[in-house]
Amino acid sequence: MMPRAVSSVVRVVTVLVPALFLGALVVWPLLSVFSRSLRGVDGARVLEILTRSSTRSVLTFTVTQALLSALLTLLVGLPIAHALARYDFKGRGVVRALVVVPFVLPTVVVAAALDAVFTRMALDLDRSLAAILAAHVFFNVAIVVRIVGGFWATLDRRDIEAAQVLGATPFRAFRLVALPVLLPIVLGAGLLVFLFSFTSFGVILILGGPARATLETEIHRYAIFRQEFDVAAVLAMVQLAIVVLLSVGSARFQRRFVNTGRGVARRRTVRPDTWGRRAHLTVVIALACVVIGVPIGALIESSLRTGGGYGLTHYRALLEPLPLLPVTAAEALMRSLRFGLAAAVLASIIGVIAAYGVVRGGRAGRVLEAISLVPLGVSAVTLGFGYLLAFTALDLRRSPWLIPVAHAVVGLPFVLASVVPALRAIDDRLHEAAAVLGARPSRISRLIDWPLIRRAVVTGSGFAFAISLGEFGATAFLSRSPSAFTAPLAIFRLLSQPGAALRGQALALSVVIGATVACLAAVLERLRGEEAVLL
Amino acid sequence: MSQRLLIDNVRVRYGEAVALDGVSLDVSAGAVVAVVGPSGCGKSTLLRCIAGLEPLASGRVELGGRDLAGVPTHERDLGLMFQDHALFPHLSVSANVSFGLSMQGRSAAEQRARSEELLDLVGLGGFGDRSVGSLSGGEAQRVALARALAPSPGLLMLDEPLGSLDRVLREQLTADLRRLVRELGITALHVTHDQAEAFALADHIVVLREGRIEQQGPPEALWRSPVNRFVAEFLGHPNLWRFGGAFVLAPITTISVAADGEIIATVEDREFAEGQHRLIGRVDEAPDTDLVGQRIVFRSDVGPAIGDRVGLHLSAPPRALEGMSPGDTSES
């Protein structure tokens, strides 16, 4: 395709550059955590940390809340996924979009929204398991609806019809034909919700408080407030081990049972034209509106409430300095937008180079792909802790640049998830045709590849921007100066203090960020096409 | 402009497997050569190594007297038309056609004029502003041809150019291809597994098998005197008989139904094709030959029924095939 000397240089560069980036910003920090968990302590100390009753109860609570979150999310999400896949009705697109909104919201905004609901309804759920579960369901319903619903919609209706023609009742046809295909997808979605809830940070910190500690919040507390790095490191390793084990197990399981090669035939949708169907659809839409709409509505409504009525008081107050915050909330927001832009640009550049490496790099490319997905599984808190350990020695931790760089690392998997398939989809013959017509390799990249992946790059960098805007876990570790104070940190700090005025400002800031991210997601969703599945 | 293509003892390996095993070919300027063979015979590999998309293990490729060793693909002065057309999906029809011209640095006006000229030539005048996605299969293939021809390459290569089209389109496009290639006087190398397509276009045919050339020559000479059973079968001769330890060939046109025919056969199967009955029989009697029990295929204006016994007359004696390789003796 291209002269071999050139092509091998390109291959080395496209693998090496992202490998160095990931090595310095993912592998090294994680290794630092690992070595810290062992350094200077004997096995007995590690064992002591692991077997403390406090560790045990934290672990139990972490697993319990994640398990309950996953089950509840499936309980709420499956009927919605089913109805969206089955019925063709006016406003289907709106419901679909609405369901996805919470997933793109920053975790601190999610927590703020749920906080608004509880306060508004005068429910005393503060610091309770119920509050955490509600937030996790609100946040994760999108995963179940998009993954299961997306698959459900492509399930070949003809298989079920074939079974019925062969004499199976509709119920048996479903049980024998559809269920075996759907079940692994449902379990996969459930596992993903479990993992997200397992490593949930902002929500638990805000809604759970110290009494509801999970591994994630404990890593943060031991590292930042108690400065007991060895305990934090051991806990991080426990968490990492569980996440890796579950991810690998899930990947194995999916490979074995999920046959995704067949999403071609479209399942027919039906119109809700009987009373039974209409009632069913109404109930499900009502469920979606309550679960998704109520928190969003409460957030917006509460942000506008002032002492006597409604107004923009809280929004105006964002411009005023507060003793509680090192900078005004508006300045924090501007900083977040700038960080987001920098993170998006960096993630796109590295992401496009890495995508070439992944697609053309052979075995090295596959290793690169695996490493680049690590930030998706590792919690942001563990990553932030790793930066704390790795970069303190280099005195890089004070650099305000570390935050957008860390955000770029967290956003990189999303850029790759978008660009790699686009690059893979380019037929080799297009390259060959262009070469035969006289195009140099560099021109092929510019004239053929770039126009064909441009959309995917924009989409990926948009997601990286949105993630940076809401990133809280790693930022909480790395932000040590006023020039690194971001909007999610401001929301957290405002929410964790008593006082209606501060709460009002937190909610107003949440609405601003939430609206920005939701609009961005809507635009990107349009770019990406309707049938794309999240992640 | 048209160039002479010289391929000299070319070998290509994929790991242990040998894809091309000493292929030599001389295509004079303006000639149209078809390379035919079953899938996996190495014919596409031959195109790819002429294009520089596949490295040679040994041998030489020369175009217009220039040795192509070390010349990158984009400097080889070639046109290539793929089976699946490989049009650039993000470019308009005219941008596809003028892609090669733009690589040569021609002016925008020149590109526009040339691409209109080529689109007219392939019967798609006025299609320039369309998007590639809106084209039918036949139109896409015509655009691919226009794109390959636009830069006036020294050699036009066609890789199964009609393989993905239905029959009617195929015949239309074959006729157009033949006309265009002749009119432009361009050197063309055409690769196909379909011998009918090869016969329709080429004035020289090369039969390739497992990376080696079995036979080459003008279409008529190949058809009349295939050197071995492989070539005869590949070209579609139905009557290959074992005869005294060798194989003989009786063209279907030499067999006619006659009441007093010296060969008696029982009809086992029949079909009606292109205005005639095509019958498959089993030989019952054939004095002085070993033909009894072998399959015989013949045509007839009147159709005997299955199970009928018919007399058959050979207007010419079957011709023995020479140069058989040992592997050819097994019965198919």
Coordinates of N, CA and C in Angstrom, one line a residue, chain A residues 142-152 185 188-189 192 533-535:
Chain A
A142 N -30.1 5.0 31.7 CA -29.8 5.1 30.3 C -29.0 3.9 29.8
I143 N -28.1 3.4 30.6 CA -27.3 2.3 30.1 C -28.2 1.1 29.8
V144 N -29.1 0.8 30.7 CA -30.0 -0.4 30.4 C -30.8 -0.1 29.2
V145 N -31.4 1.1 29.1 CA -32.3 1.4 28.0 C -31.5 1.4 26.7
R146 N -30.4 2.0 26.6 CA -29.7 2.0 25.4 C -29.1 0.7 25.0
I147 N -28.4 0.0 25.9 CA -27.8 -1.3 25.5 C -28.8 -2.4 25.2
V148 N -29.7 -2.6 26.2 CA -30.7 -3.6 26.0 C -31.7 -3.2 24.9
G149 N -32.2 -2.0 25.0 CA -33.2 -1.5 24.0 C -32.6 -1.5 22.6
G150 N -31.4 -1.1 22.5 CA -30.7 -1.1 21.2 C -30.6 -2.5 20.6
F151 N -30.3 -3.4 21.5 CA -30.2 -4.8 21.0 C -31.6 -5.4 20.7
W152 N -32.5 -5.1 21.6 CA -33.9 -5.6 21.5 C -34.5 -5.1 20.1
I185 N -27.2 -10.0 27.3 CA -27.2 -8.5 27.1 C -27.7 -7.9 28.4
G188 N -25.1 -8.2 31.0 CA -24.0 -7.4 30.7 C -24.3 -5.9 31.1
A189 N -25.5 -5.5 30.8 CA -25.9 -4.1 31.1 C -25.9 -4.0 32.7
L192 N -22.5 -3.7 34.0 CA -21.9 -2.3 33.8 C -22.4 -1.3 34.9
V533 N -25.1 2.9 19.9 CA -25.3 2.5 21.3 C -24.3 3.3 22.2
L534 N -24.6 3.7 23.3 CA -23.7 4.4 24.2 C -22.4 3.6 24.4
L535 N -21.3 4.3 24.5 CA -20.0 3.8 24.7 C -19.4 3.2 23.4

